[in-house]
Amino acid sequence: MLAQEIVQSVQAGQTSPGEVVRAYLERIERLEPRLRAFIRLNPKALEEAQQVEERLARGEALPLAGVPVAVKDNICTRGLPTTCGSRMLEHFVPPYDATVVERLRQAGAIVVGKANMDEFAMGSSTEYSAFGPTRNPWDLERVPGGTSGGSAAAVGADLVPLALGTDTGGSVRQPAALCGVYGFKPTYGRISRYGVVATASSLDQVGTLARSVADLARLTDAVSGHDPLDSTSLEVAPHFQMALQTPAQGLVVGLVREALAAGNSPGVLEAIERFRQVMEGCGLRFVEVSVPTLDYALAAYYIVNTAEISSNLARYDGTLYGLRVPAEDSITAMMQSRERGFGPEAKRRILMGTFALSSGYYQAYYGKALQARTKLKADLDAAFCQADLLLTPTSPFPAFRFGEKTADPVSMYLADIDTVAVNLAGLPAISIPAGFEGSLPVGVQLMAPPLGDERLFSVAHAFEEATGRAFARVAPLG
Ligand code: GLN
């Protein structure tokens, strides 16, 4: 079901949060062995549904009354382990809820489980989860994308109508595209990161996933807005549901030449073309734009990302929390805790980041990457003088097979070619389901200027309506 339908029927008294959650838990029990979208289910979900029933009976207005939600496992949930897909935090139980989780609860949503992810949000397939990969609901032999692969697969298979993920370089948008759902990454600062485990702090944002634009807007309205507990949080009120009423007509969309040049699979180019034709029919205008530095975005991203990771992950030293391997002296204990706690991709990035920041190389790598980041922002600003929105693929290809990219890390990094620029520039972007290649879903990505988040929803909604909701379907798993 869609979240909107659940809320309507709960509010009309036709069903109760307890019934909704029970039905979803049954569906999860049936399909989860095939998908493995969750690291852990919430044993208190039914109890919490009961509490929502009591709040409804007291007359509280709850915009997500009784809606089951999956929360990525790097977002803190009080009393429920938050592992980040890592052995390092396998037994970490947060003593508090992240602000976004608290807001979900305030809105009457039920956190039914913690979604699988690549370790510490590094990867593009969930294959780097220490607890095994999630499968794509459209083809169980293929990856769901990553790092929020558990969140995207859960929404795609309707194990939940809504999910939260995080997006440091595409981790909400890319899995959303590969699983045929909507995925939104806001302007840096629009959703609180308090209680979200840091990967790369200048890039990280929480993002939302759903199977309709109205559902996505409902969820995004519930979790965004200023939070005094996050120093990077902006004081901007959310108007996502309102944006569905704003006409998209007259907007100018820039087709980004560099992203459409070469290397995209046929189904992806077809989806871009379909999007253009449908939206021209809705009164939007398309122009070609160039963002020359886009060609350097991936290289700059993998320096900034690894540099920040090497610094953020230094806290897992076996002393305060996380895995602790006892040894005679503290240095050995630290080394062994990190050796056993981190998987190969985390280690690779810590090494790369430490190298990029080391004396003698700092200017050549980190300094250069920051220059590229500044130039990229300037190029994007210039493109936004010619167009209200920019259009690119979300991913150059649909879901790939397990093992296809794990042997060569760079081939995995290349899966992020279309998504990382948005994080480097702090922009909002959405992945819109817009076609299929064979049986595999394909998404297109729209970017907006900073704080243009709501505009993305107006356009996505217009496309959804004009195509009769043809592309964000529940995966046919039975
Ligand atoms: N795939 C990208 C990376 O590995 C993005 C990850 C993310 O957004 N968390 O860094």
Tab-separated table of C-alpha atoms and ligand atoms in Angstrom:
chain	number	residue	atom	x	y	z
A	1	MET	CA	0.000	0.000	0.000
A	2	LEU	CA	0.961	3.633	-0.217
A	3	ALA	CA	1.501	5.605	2.992
A	4	GLN	CA	-1.242	7.991	1.946
A	5	GLU	CA	-3.769	5.130	1.702
A	6	ILE	CA	-2.736	3.790	5.108
A	7	VAL	CA	-3.080	7.162	6.796
A	8	GLN	CA	-6.487	7.755	5.199
A	9	SER	CA	-7.852	4.407	6.234
A	10	VAL	CA	-6.408	4.683	9.764
A	11	GLN	CA	-7.855	8.161	10.175
A	12	ALA	CA	-11.234	7.025	8.878
A	13	GLY	CA	-11.180	4.233	11.466
A	14	GLN	CA	-11.322	1.524	8.776
A	15	THR	CA	-8.130	-0.050	10.035
A	16	SER	CA	-5.838	0.378	13.030
A	17	PRO	CA	-2.070	0.937	13.229
A	18	GLY	CA	-1.796	-2.469	14.898
A	19	GLU	CA	-3.523	-4.174	11.951
A	20	VAL	CA	-1.354	-2.345	9.451
A	21	VAL	CA	1.864	-3.233	11.235
A	22	ARG	CA	0.803	-6.867	11.680
A	23	ALA	CA	0.038	-7.182	7.959
A	24	TYR	CA	3.395	-5.659	7.042
A	25	LEU	CA	5.289	-7.867	9.498
A	26	GLU	CA	3.673	-10.894	7.858
A	27	ARG	CA	4.722	-9.695	4.421
A	28	ILE	CA	8.247	-9.089	5.713
A	29	GLU	CA	8.354	-12.570	7.207
A	30	ARG	CA	7.333	-14.043	3.869
A	31	LEU	CA	9.645	-12.052	1.573
A	32	GLU	CA	12.604	-11.101	3.738
A	33	PRO	CA	14.377	-14.480	3.450
A	34	ARG	CA	14.674	-13.790	-0.290
A	35	LEU	CA	15.594	-10.099	-0.015
A	36	ARG	CA	17.518	-9.566	3.228
A	37	ALA	CA	16.665	-5.883	3.287
A	38	PHE	CA	16.879	-5.639	7.079
A	39	ILE	CA	19.732	-6.079	9.512
A	40	ARG	CA	17.264	-6.214	12.374
A	41	LEU	CA	13.532	-5.945	12.917
A	42	ASN	CA	12.099	-3.897	15.753
A	43	PRO	CA	10.743	-6.367	18.351
A	44	LYS	CA	8.578	-3.593	19.797
A	45	ALA	CA	6.848	-2.602	16.536
A	46	LEU	CA	3.429	-3.905	17.576
A	47	GLU	CA	3.710	-2.339	21.007
A	48	GLU	CA	4.552	0.986	19.386
A	49	ALA	CA	1.588	0.643	17.021
A	50	GLN	CA	-0.596	0.239	20.088
A	51	GLN	CA	0.749	3.518	21.473
A	52	VAL	CA	-0.070	5.251	18.197
A	53	GLU	CA	-3.625	3.921	18.490
A	54	GLU	CA	-3.880	5.496	21.927
A	55	ARG	CA	-2.595	8.814	20.646
A	56	LEU	CA	-5.138	8.723	17.814
A	57	ALA	CA	-7.882	8.001	20.300
A	58	ARG	CA	-6.796	11.121	22.202
A	59	GLY	CA	-7.357	13.103	19.030
A	60	GLU	CA	-3.739	13.748	18.072
A	61	ALA	CA	-3.238	14.651	14.410
A	62	LEU	CA	-0.606	12.248	13.087
A	63	PRO	CA	0.499	12.734	9.464
A	64	LEU	CA	2.108	9.264	9.350
A	65	ALA	CA	-0.396	7.457	11.575
A	66	GLY	CA	0.412	3.750	11.553
A	67	VAL	CA	2.807	3.862	8.600
A	68	PRO	CA	5.622	1.280	8.799
A	69	VAL	CA	9.030	2.797	8.008
A	70	ALA	CA	12.464	1.262	7.456
A	71	VAL	CA	15.387	3.223	8.869
A	72	LYS	CA	18.899	2.765	7.518
A	73	ASP	CA	21.185	1.220	10.098
A	74	ASN	CA	23.473	4.247	10.435
A	75	ILE	CA	20.635	6.303	11.944
A	76	CYS	CA	20.430	5.967	15.717
A	77	THR	CA	17.409	4.273	17.223
A	78	ARG	CA	17.132	4.187	20.983
A	79	GLY	CA	17.352	0.662	22.367
A	80	LEU	CA	17.665	-0.859	18.893
A	81	PRO	CA	21.174	-1.726	17.645
A	82	THR	CA	22.633	0.610	15.023
A	83	THR	CA	25.448	-1.270	13.323
A	84	CYS	CA	26.310	0.801	10.216
A	85	GLY	CA	26.606	-2.566	8.488
A	86	SER	CA	29.880	-3.096	10.359
A	87	ARG	CA	31.367	-5.587	12.823
A	88	MET	CA	32.788	-2.514	14.534
A	89	LEU	CA	29.323	-1.465	15.762
A	90	GLU	CA	27.640	-4.880	15.733
A	91	HIS	CA	26.669	-4.557	19.406
A	92	PHE	CA	26.208	-0.793	19.616
A	93	VAL	CA	22.826	0.148	21.100
A	94	PRO	CA	22.253	3.914	20.965
A	95	PRO	CA	20.945	5.536	24.135
A	96	TYR	CA	18.951	8.064	22.087
A	97	ASP	CA	16.969	8.522	18.863
A	98	ALA	CA	18.289	10.566	15.954
A	99	THR	CA	16.205	13.697	15.375
A	100	VAL	CA	14.742	12.187	12.196
A	101	VAL	CA	13.643	9.083	14.114
A	102	GLU	CA	12.123	11.202	16.854
A	103	ARG	CA	10.213	13.134	14.190
A	104	LEU	CA	8.982	9.901	12.600
A	105	ARG	CA	7.639	8.795	15.972
A	106	GLN	CA	6.033	12.198	16.592
A	107	ALA	CA	4.254	11.840	13.250
A	108	GLY	CA	2.870	8.435	14.253
A	109	ALA	CA	5.099	6.277	12.038
A	110	ILE	CA	6.314	2.882	13.243
A	111	VAL	CA	9.991	2.000	12.766
A	112	VAL	CA	9.664	-1.671	11.807
A	113	GLY	CA	13.339	-2.359	11.254
A	114	LYS	CA	16.868	-1.242	10.506
A	115	ALA	CA	17.761	-1.460	6.849
A	116	ASN	CA	20.889	-3.090	5.475
A	117	MET	CA	23.676	-0.950	4.038
A	118	ASP	CA	27.273	-1.029	2.845
A	119	GLU	CA	29.644	-0.757	5.794
A	120	PHE	CA	29.722	2.849	7.085
A	121	ALA	CA	27.972	3.943	3.872
A	122	MET	CA	30.850	3.144	1.534
A	123	GLY	CA	29.869	1.334	-1.645
A	124	SER	CA	27.207	1.195	-4.328
A	125	SER	CA	25.706	-2.293	-4.004
A	126	THR	CA	25.301	-3.335	-0.294
A	127	GLU	CA	27.884	-6.034	-1.014
A	128	TYR	CA	30.146	-4.359	1.561
A	129	SER	CA	27.686	-4.954	4.401
A	130	ALA	CA	29.390	-7.085	7.073
A	131	PHE	CA	26.072	-8.950	7.378
A	132	GLY	CA	25.688	-10.029	3.754
A	133	PRO	CA	24.141	-8.279	0.756
A	134	THR	CA	20.533	-7.309	0.071
A	135	ARG	CA	18.960	-8.582	-3.151
A	136	ASN	CA	17.200	-6.491	-5.761
A	137	PRO	CA	13.440	-7.213	-5.629
A	138	TRP	CA	13.242	-6.982	-9.448
A	139	ASP	CA	15.945	-9.633	-9.950
A	140	LEU	CA	17.257	-11.604	-7.004
A	141	GLU	CA	20.550	-12.270	-8.820
A	142	ARG	CA	21.331	-8.556	-8.855
A	143	VAL	CA	22.326	-5.852	-6.368
A	144	PRO	CA	19.798	-3.311	-5.093
A	145	GLY	CA	22.399	-0.542	-5.340
A	146	GLY	CA	23.855	1.141	-2.308
A	147	THR	CA	24.605	2.190	0.177
A	148	SER	CA	20.938	2.489	1.228
A	149	GLY	CA	20.188	-0.762	-0.628
A	150	GLY	CA	18.150	-2.234	2.214
A	151	SER	CA	15.937	0.866	2.352
A	152	ALA	CA	15.383	0.885	-1.432
A	153	ALA	CA	14.719	-2.862	-1.717
A	154	ALA	CA	12.282	-2.703	1.213
A	155	VAL	CA	10.280	0.088	-0.446
A	156	GLY	CA	10.498	-1.529	-3.903
A	157	ALA	CA	9.076	-4.786	-2.567
A	158	ASP	CA	6.553	-3.003	-0.339
A	159	LEU	CA	8.022	-4.443	2.840
A	160	VAL	CA	7.404	-0.845	3.930
A	161	PRO	CA	5.832	2.083	2.083
A	162	LEU	CA	8.534	4.513	3.263
A	163	ALA	CA	12.187	4.473	4.230
A	164	LEU	CA	14.999	6.728	5.360
A	165	GLY	CA	18.468	6.438	3.900
A	166	THR	CA	21.564	8.594	3.840
A	167	ASP	CA	23.236	10.077	0.794
A	168	THR	CA	26.919	11.027	0.837
A	169	GLY	CA	27.543	10.531	-2.867
A	170	GLY	CA	24.331	9.017	-4.203
A	171	SER	CA	23.407	6.415	-1.613
A	172	VAL	CA	19.703	7.255	-1.638
A	173	ARG	CA	19.284	8.118	-5.323
A	174	GLN	CA	21.244	5.267	-6.920
A	175	PRO	CA	19.564	2.393	-5.022
A	176	ALA	CA	16.210	4.145	-5.529
A	177	ALA	CA	16.861	4.080	-9.286
A	178	LEU	CA	17.957	0.438	-9.261
A	179	CYS	CA	14.893	-0.633	-7.242
A	180	GLY	CA	12.322	1.467	-9.133
A	181	VAL	CA	11.381	3.914	-6.352
A	182	TYR	CA	11.674	7.647	-5.707
A	183	GLY	CA	14.757	8.787	-3.788
A	184	PHE	CA	15.348	12.323	-2.595
A	185	LYS	CA	18.505	13.987	-1.270
A	186	PRO	CA	17.876	17.486	0.115
A	187	THR	CA	19.949	20.659	0.084
A	188	TYR	CA	22.755	20.253	2.620
A	189	GLY	CA	21.266	21.290	5.955
A	190	ARG	CA	17.572	20.724	5.326
A	191	ILE	CA	17.321	17.441	7.246
A	192	SER	CA	18.960	17.076	10.644
A	193	ARG	CA	21.955	14.786	10.997
A	194	TYR	CA	21.824	14.672	14.775
A	195	GLY	CA	22.160	10.989	15.656
A	196	VAL	CA	23.277	9.978	12.167
A	197	VAL	CA	26.664	8.235	12.179
A	198	ALA	CA	29.116	10.392	10.230
A	199	THR	CA	30.743	9.097	7.058
A	200	ALA	CA	31.990	12.250	5.297
A	201	SER	CA	30.578	15.244	7.112
A	202	SER	CA	30.715	17.866	4.359
A	203	LEU	CA	28.761	15.524	2.049
A	204	ASP	CA	26.378	13.506	4.272
A	205	GLN	CA	22.622	14.113	4.207
A	206	VAL	CA	19.630	12.037	5.246
A	207	GLY	CA	17.328	11.249	2.316
A	208	THR	CA	13.844	9.816	1.795
A	209	LEU	CA	12.453	6.936	-0.292
A	210	ALA	CA	8.885	6.111	-1.371
A	211	ARG	CA	6.806	4.726	-4.255
A	212	SER	CA	4.801	7.886	-4.949
A	213	VAL	CA	5.669	11.567	-4.957
A	214	ALA	CA	2.874	12.350	-2.489
A	215	ASP	CA	4.291	9.729	-0.099
A	216	LEU	CA	7.792	11.063	-0.549
A	217	ALA	CA	6.568	14.587	0.192
A	218	ARG	CA	4.657	13.440	3.270
A	219	LEU	CA	7.730	11.709	4.681
A	220	THR	CA	10.066	14.574	3.791
A	221	ASP	CA	7.764	17.147	5.399
A	222	ALA	CA	7.724	15.038	8.566
A	223	VAL	CA	11.491	14.700	8.983
A	224	SER	CA	12.908	17.983	7.669
A	225	GLY	CA	13.152	21.468	9.149
A	226	HIS	CA	15.504	23.205	11.546
A	227	ASP	CA	17.117	21.286	14.396
A	228	PRO	CA	19.101	23.185	17.024
A	229	LEU	CA	20.995	19.966	17.813
A	230	ASP	CA	22.679	19.957	14.375
A	231	SER	CA	24.972	22.937	13.807
A	232	THR	CA	24.708	22.535	10.016
A	233	SER	CA	20.902	22.598	10.071
A	234	LEU	CA	19.211	25.393	8.098
A	235	GLU	CA	16.294	27.447	9.332
A	236	VAL	CA	14.046	26.708	6.380
A	237	ALA	CA	10.514	25.385	6.760
A	238	PRO	CA	9.520	22.394	4.598
A	239	HIS	CA	6.758	22.740	1.986
A	240	PHE	CA	7.004	19.457	0.132
A	241	GLN	CA	3.341	18.442	0.024
A	242	MET	CA	2.395	21.973	-0.923
A	243	ALA	CA	4.794	21.722	-3.877
A	244	LEU	CA	2.569	19.065	-5.456
A	245	GLN	CA	0.033	21.817	-6.092
A	246	THR	CA	2.578	24.146	-7.681
A	247	PRO	CA	2.446	23.941	-11.473
A	248	ALA	CA	5.647	22.791	-13.151
A	249	GLN	CA	4.664	24.384	-16.432
A	250	GLY	CA	7.096	26.933	-17.846
A	251	LEU	CA	10.162	25.574	-16.042
A	252	VAL	CA	13.323	25.154	-18.082
A	253	VAL	CA	15.240	21.881	-17.765
A	254	GLY	CA	18.894	21.663	-18.742
A	255	LEU	CA	20.060	18.424	-20.329
A	256	VAL	CA	23.619	18.062	-19.042
A	257	ARG	CA	25.818	17.306	-22.029
A	258	GLU	CA	28.716	15.728	-20.080
A	259	ALA	CA	26.417	13.250	-18.311
A	260	LEU	CA	24.666	12.216	-21.509
A	261	ALA	CA	27.760	11.976	-23.679
A	262	ALA	CA	28.779	8.325	-23.573
A	263	GLY	CA	28.680	5.205	-21.478
A	264	ASN	CA	24.967	5.127	-20.676
A	265	SER	CA	23.031	1.942	-21.344
A	266	PRO	CA	20.165	2.102	-23.880
A	267	GLY	CA	17.354	1.853	-21.317
A	268	VAL	CA	18.814	4.824	-19.459
A	269	LEU	CA	18.933	7.016	-22.575
A	270	GLU	CA	15.421	5.904	-23.445
A	271	ALA	CA	14.181	6.979	-19.994
A	272	ILE	CA	15.821	10.403	-20.399
A	273	GLU	CA	14.171	10.822	-23.794
A	274	ARG	CA	10.800	9.691	-22.446
A	275	PHE	CA	11.091	12.149	-19.569
A	276	ARG	CA	11.851	14.962	-22.004
A	277	GLN	CA	8.927	14.163	-24.266
A	278	VAL	CA	6.424	13.743	-21.447
A	279	MET	CA	7.505	16.940	-19.729
A	280	GLU	CA	7.512	18.948	-22.941
A	281	GLY	CA	3.915	17.850	-23.204
A	282	CYS	CA	3.393	19.331	-19.719
A	283	GLY	CA	4.742	22.704	-20.851
A	284	LEU	CA	8.374	22.475	-19.713
A	285	ARG	CA	11.167	23.577	-21.991
A	286	PHE	CA	14.427	21.670	-22.514
A	287	VAL	CA	17.798	23.185	-23.359
A	288	GLU	CA	21.263	21.707	-23.566
A	289	VAL	CA	23.738	22.904	-20.938
A	290	SER	CA	27.370	22.158	-20.237
A	291	VAL	CA	29.001	21.597	-16.835
A	292	PRO	CA	32.646	21.112	-17.876
A	293	THR	CA	34.040	20.244	-14.410
A	294	LEU	CA	31.565	17.390	-14.103
A	295	ASP	CA	34.279	15.237	-15.633
A	296	TYR	CA	36.411	15.808	-12.503
A	297	ALA	CA	33.627	15.343	-9.955
A	298	LEU	CA	34.218	11.647	-9.309
A	299	ALA	CA	37.965	12.094	-8.734
A	300	ALA	CA	37.410	15.068	-6.432
A	301	TYR	CA	34.675	13.201	-4.574
A	302	TYR	CA	36.822	10.169	-3.845
A	303	ILE	CA	39.535	12.381	-2.338
A	304	VAL	CA	37.216	14.523	-0.205
A	305	ASN	CA	35.172	11.461	0.803
A	306	THR	CA	38.155	9.339	1.847
A	307	ALA	CA	39.906	12.252	3.603
A	308	GLU	CA	36.826	12.891	5.748
A	309	ILE	CA	36.313	9.163	6.344
A	310	SER	CA	39.868	8.725	7.580
A	311	SER	CA	39.255	11.473	10.091
A	312	ASN	CA	35.692	10.488	11.135
A	313	LEU	CA	36.492	6.799	11.557
A	314	ALA	CA	39.479	7.527	13.809
A	315	ARG	CA	37.032	7.452	16.725
A	316	TYR	CA	36.662	3.660	16.429
A	317	ASP	CA	39.796	2.857	18.355
A	318	GLY	CA	38.516	0.158	20.691
A	319	THR	CA	38.361	2.435	23.711
A	320	LEU	CA	35.084	4.364	23.987
A	321	TYR	CA	32.581	2.188	22.165
A	322	GLY	CA	32.426	-0.299	19.338
A	323	LEU	CA	34.460	-3.462	18.960
A	324	ARG	CA	37.266	-3.867	21.480
A	325	VAL	CA	39.881	-6.557	21.126
A	326	PRO	CA	41.736	-6.900	24.442
A	327	ALA	CA	45.545	-6.896	24.331
A	328	GLU	CA	48.504	-6.308	26.689
A	329	ASP	CA	49.040	-2.722	25.619
A	330	SER	CA	46.734	-0.030	24.266
A	331	ILE	CA	48.424	0.342	20.861
A	332	THR	CA	48.039	-3.358	20.102
A	333	ALA	CA	44.425	-3.270	21.332
A	334	MET	CA	43.714	-0.346	19.024
A	335	MET	CA	45.365	-1.972	16.035
A	336	GLN	CA	43.589	-5.274	16.513
A	337	SER	CA	40.210	-3.655	17.112
A	338	ARG	CA	40.500	-1.732	13.852
A	339	GLU	CA	41.925	-4.722	12.008
A	340	ARG	CA	38.993	-6.931	13.000
A	341	GLY	CA	36.245	-4.309	13.160
A	342	PHE	CA	36.593	-2.838	9.660
A	343	GLY	CA	36.004	-4.607	6.348
A	344	PRO	CA	38.201	-4.209	3.249
A	345	GLU	CA	36.482	-1.166	1.724
A	346	ALA	CA	36.569	0.795	4.992
A	347	LYS	CA	40.268	0.006	5.353
A	348	ARG	CA	40.953	0.970	1.744
A	349	ARG	CA	39.293	4.353	2.238
A	350	ILE	CA	41.011	5.053	5.545
A	351	LEU	CA	44.338	4.369	3.845
A	352	MET	CA	43.530	6.499	0.799
A	353	GLY	CA	42.220	9.359	2.919
A	354	THR	CA	45.178	9.295	5.271
A	355	PHE	CA	47.493	9.390	2.277
A	356	ALA	CA	45.614	12.294	0.666
A	357	LEU	CA	45.906	14.304	3.893
A	358	SER	CA	49.509	13.462	4.698
A	359	SER	CA	52.231	16.058	4.758
A	360	GLY	CA	53.835	16.542	1.373
A	361	TYR	CA	50.772	15.240	-0.481
A	362	TYR	CA	48.058	17.385	1.076
A	363	GLN	CA	48.189	20.161	-1.529
A	364	ALA	CA	48.602	17.783	-4.451
A	365	TYR	CA	45.522	15.739	-3.550
A	366	TYR	CA	43.216	17.267	-0.963
A	367	GLY	CA	44.008	20.851	-1.976
A	368	LYS	CA	43.402	20.052	-5.660
A	369	ALA	CA	40.140	18.259	-4.865
A	370	LEU	CA	38.890	21.329	-2.997
A	371	GLN	CA	39.769	23.505	-5.989
A	372	ALA	CA	37.826	21.187	-8.274
A	373	ARG	CA	34.904	21.293	-5.849
A	374	THR	CA	34.863	25.120	-5.947
A	375	LYS	CA	35.058	25.160	-9.740
A	376	LEU	CA	32.305	22.553	-9.998
A	377	LYS	CA	30.026	24.684	-7.832
A	378	ALA	CA	30.713	27.690	-10.049
A	379	ASP	CA	29.952	25.667	-13.196
A	380	LEU	CA	26.698	24.418	-11.696
A	381	ASP	CA	25.734	27.975	-10.677
A	382	ALA	CA	26.317	29.037	-14.274
A	383	ALA	CA	24.189	26.165	-15.581
A	384	PHE	CA	21.395	27.207	-13.226
A	385	CYS	CA	21.421	30.630	-14.883
A	386	GLN	CA	20.288	28.891	-18.080
A	387	ALA	CA	17.909	26.340	-16.556
A	388	ASP	CA	15.725	25.944	-13.462
A	389	LEU	CA	16.634	22.260	-13.132
A	390	LEU	CA	19.276	19.937	-14.527
A	391	LEU	CA	18.591	16.452	-15.889
A	392	THR	CA	21.017	13.499	-15.946
A	393	PRO	CA	20.742	9.747	-15.502
A	394	THR	CA	20.806	8.638	-11.846
A	395	SER	CA	23.026	5.710	-12.755
A	396	PRO	CA	24.592	4.935	-16.146
A	397	PHE	CA	23.197	1.387	-15.987
A	398	PRO	CA	20.457	-0.584	-14.255
A	399	ALA	CA	21.134	-3.104	-11.450
A	400	PHE	CA	24.310	-5.161	-11.963
A	401	ARG	CA	25.057	-8.719	-10.873
A	402	PHE	CA	26.571	-9.723	-7.550
A	403	GLY	CA	30.349	-9.855	-7.765
A	404	GLU	CA	30.458	-7.887	-11.005
A	405	LYS	CA	32.272	-4.907	-9.460
A	406	THR	CA	33.777	-6.113	-6.190
A	407	ALA	CA	37.054	-7.315	-7.708
A	408	ASP	CA	37.901	-3.857	-9.040
A	409	PRO	CA	37.135	-1.002	-6.593
A	410	VAL	CA	37.369	1.650	-9.320
A	411	SER	CA	34.625	-0.038	-11.353
A	412	MET	CA	32.400	0.202	-8.255
A	413	TYR	CA	33.304	3.896	-7.819
A	414	LEU	CA	32.315	4.536	-11.440
A	415	ALA	CA	28.739	3.562	-10.577
A	416	ASP	CA	28.561	6.932	-8.756
A	417	ILE	CA	29.524	9.036	-11.760
A	418	ASP	CA	26.129	10.782	-12.006
A	419	THR	CA	25.373	11.344	-8.339
A	420	VAL	CA	28.474	12.712	-6.560
A	421	ALA	CA	28.457	16.262	-7.998
A	422	VAL	CA	25.227	16.978	-6.135
A	423	ASN	CA	26.871	16.212	-2.774
A	424	LEU	CA	30.049	18.152	-3.566
A	425	ALA	CA	27.892	21.186	-4.343
A	426	GLY	CA	25.356	20.643	-1.530
A	427	LEU	CA	22.444	20.631	-3.992
A	428	PRO	CA	19.058	18.911	-3.758
A	429	ALA	CA	18.290	16.124	-6.235
A	430	ILE	CA	15.697	13.449	-6.823
A	431	SER	CA	15.751	10.125	-8.641
A	432	ILE	CA	12.512	9.536	-10.541
A	433	PRO	CA	11.533	6.049	-11.791
A	434	ALA	CA	11.187	6.601	-15.533
A	435	GLY	CA	11.442	3.299	-17.368
A	436	PHE	CA	12.689	-0.250	-17.515
A	437	GLU	CA	15.531	-1.961	-19.304
A	438	GLY	CA	14.155	-5.445	-19.771
A	439	SER	CA	12.744	-6.207	-16.332
A	440	LEU	CA	15.077	-3.808	-14.508
A	441	PRO	CA	13.952	-0.354	-13.348
A	442	VAL	CA	15.717	2.791	-14.556
A	443	GLY	CA	15.732	6.220	-12.917
A	444	VAL	CA	16.466	9.747	-14.077
A	445	GLN	CA	17.968	12.412	-11.845
A	446	LEU	CA	16.803	16.004	-11.516
A	447	MET	CA	18.937	18.534	-9.658
A	448	ALA	CA	17.865	21.954	-8.404
A	449	PRO	CA	19.795	24.969	-7.096
A	450	PRO	CA	20.297	25.169	-3.300
A	451	LEU	CA	16.921	25.415	-1.530
A	452	GLY	CA	15.100	24.552	-4.763
A	453	ASP	CA	14.150	21.205	-3.205
A	454	GLU	CA	10.397	21.655	-3.493
A	455	ARG	CA	10.624	22.397	-7.214
A	456	LEU	CA	11.878	18.835	-7.741
A	457	PHE	CA	8.662	17.530	-6.228
A	458	SER	CA	6.460	19.684	-8.473
A	459	VAL	CA	8.140	18.286	-11.572
A	460	ALA	CA	8.318	14.679	-10.329
A	461	HIS	CA	4.627	14.856	-9.514
A	462	ALA	CA	3.742	16.207	-12.958
A	463	PHE	CA	5.698	13.346	-14.584
A	464	GLU	CA	4.036	10.782	-12.335
A	465	GLU	CA	0.567	12.074	-13.217
A	466	ALA	CA	1.266	12.372	-16.931
A	467	THR	CA	2.522	8.788	-17.129
A	468	GLY	CA	-0.294	7.318	-15.070
A	469	ARG	CA	2.103	6.135	-12.328
A	470	ALA	CA	3.555	3.617	-14.739
A	471	PHE	CA	7.068	3.297	-13.301
A	472	ALA	CA	7.097	3.120	-9.482
A	473	ARG	CA	5.375	-0.238	-9.141
A	474	VAL	CA	5.706	-2.827	-6.419
A	475	ALA	CA	8.234	-5.433	-7.581
A	476	PRO	CA	6.402	-8.611	-8.638
A	477	LEU	CA	7.584	-10.964	-5.893
A	478	GLY	CA	4.209	-12.416	-5.027
B	1	GLN	N1	28.791	5.117	-3.555
B	1	GLN	C1	29.325	6.311	-2.953
B	1	GLN	C2	30.500	5.954	-2.094
B	1	GLN	O1	30.814	4.824	-2.007
B	1	GLN	C3	28.273	7.021	-2.175
B	1	GLN	C4	28.030	6.421	-0.858
B	1	GLN	C5	27.033	7.190	-0.067
B	1	GLN	O2	26.321	8.049	-0.586
B	1	GLN	N2	27.019	6.925	1.226
B	1	GLN	O3	31.097	6.787	-1.496
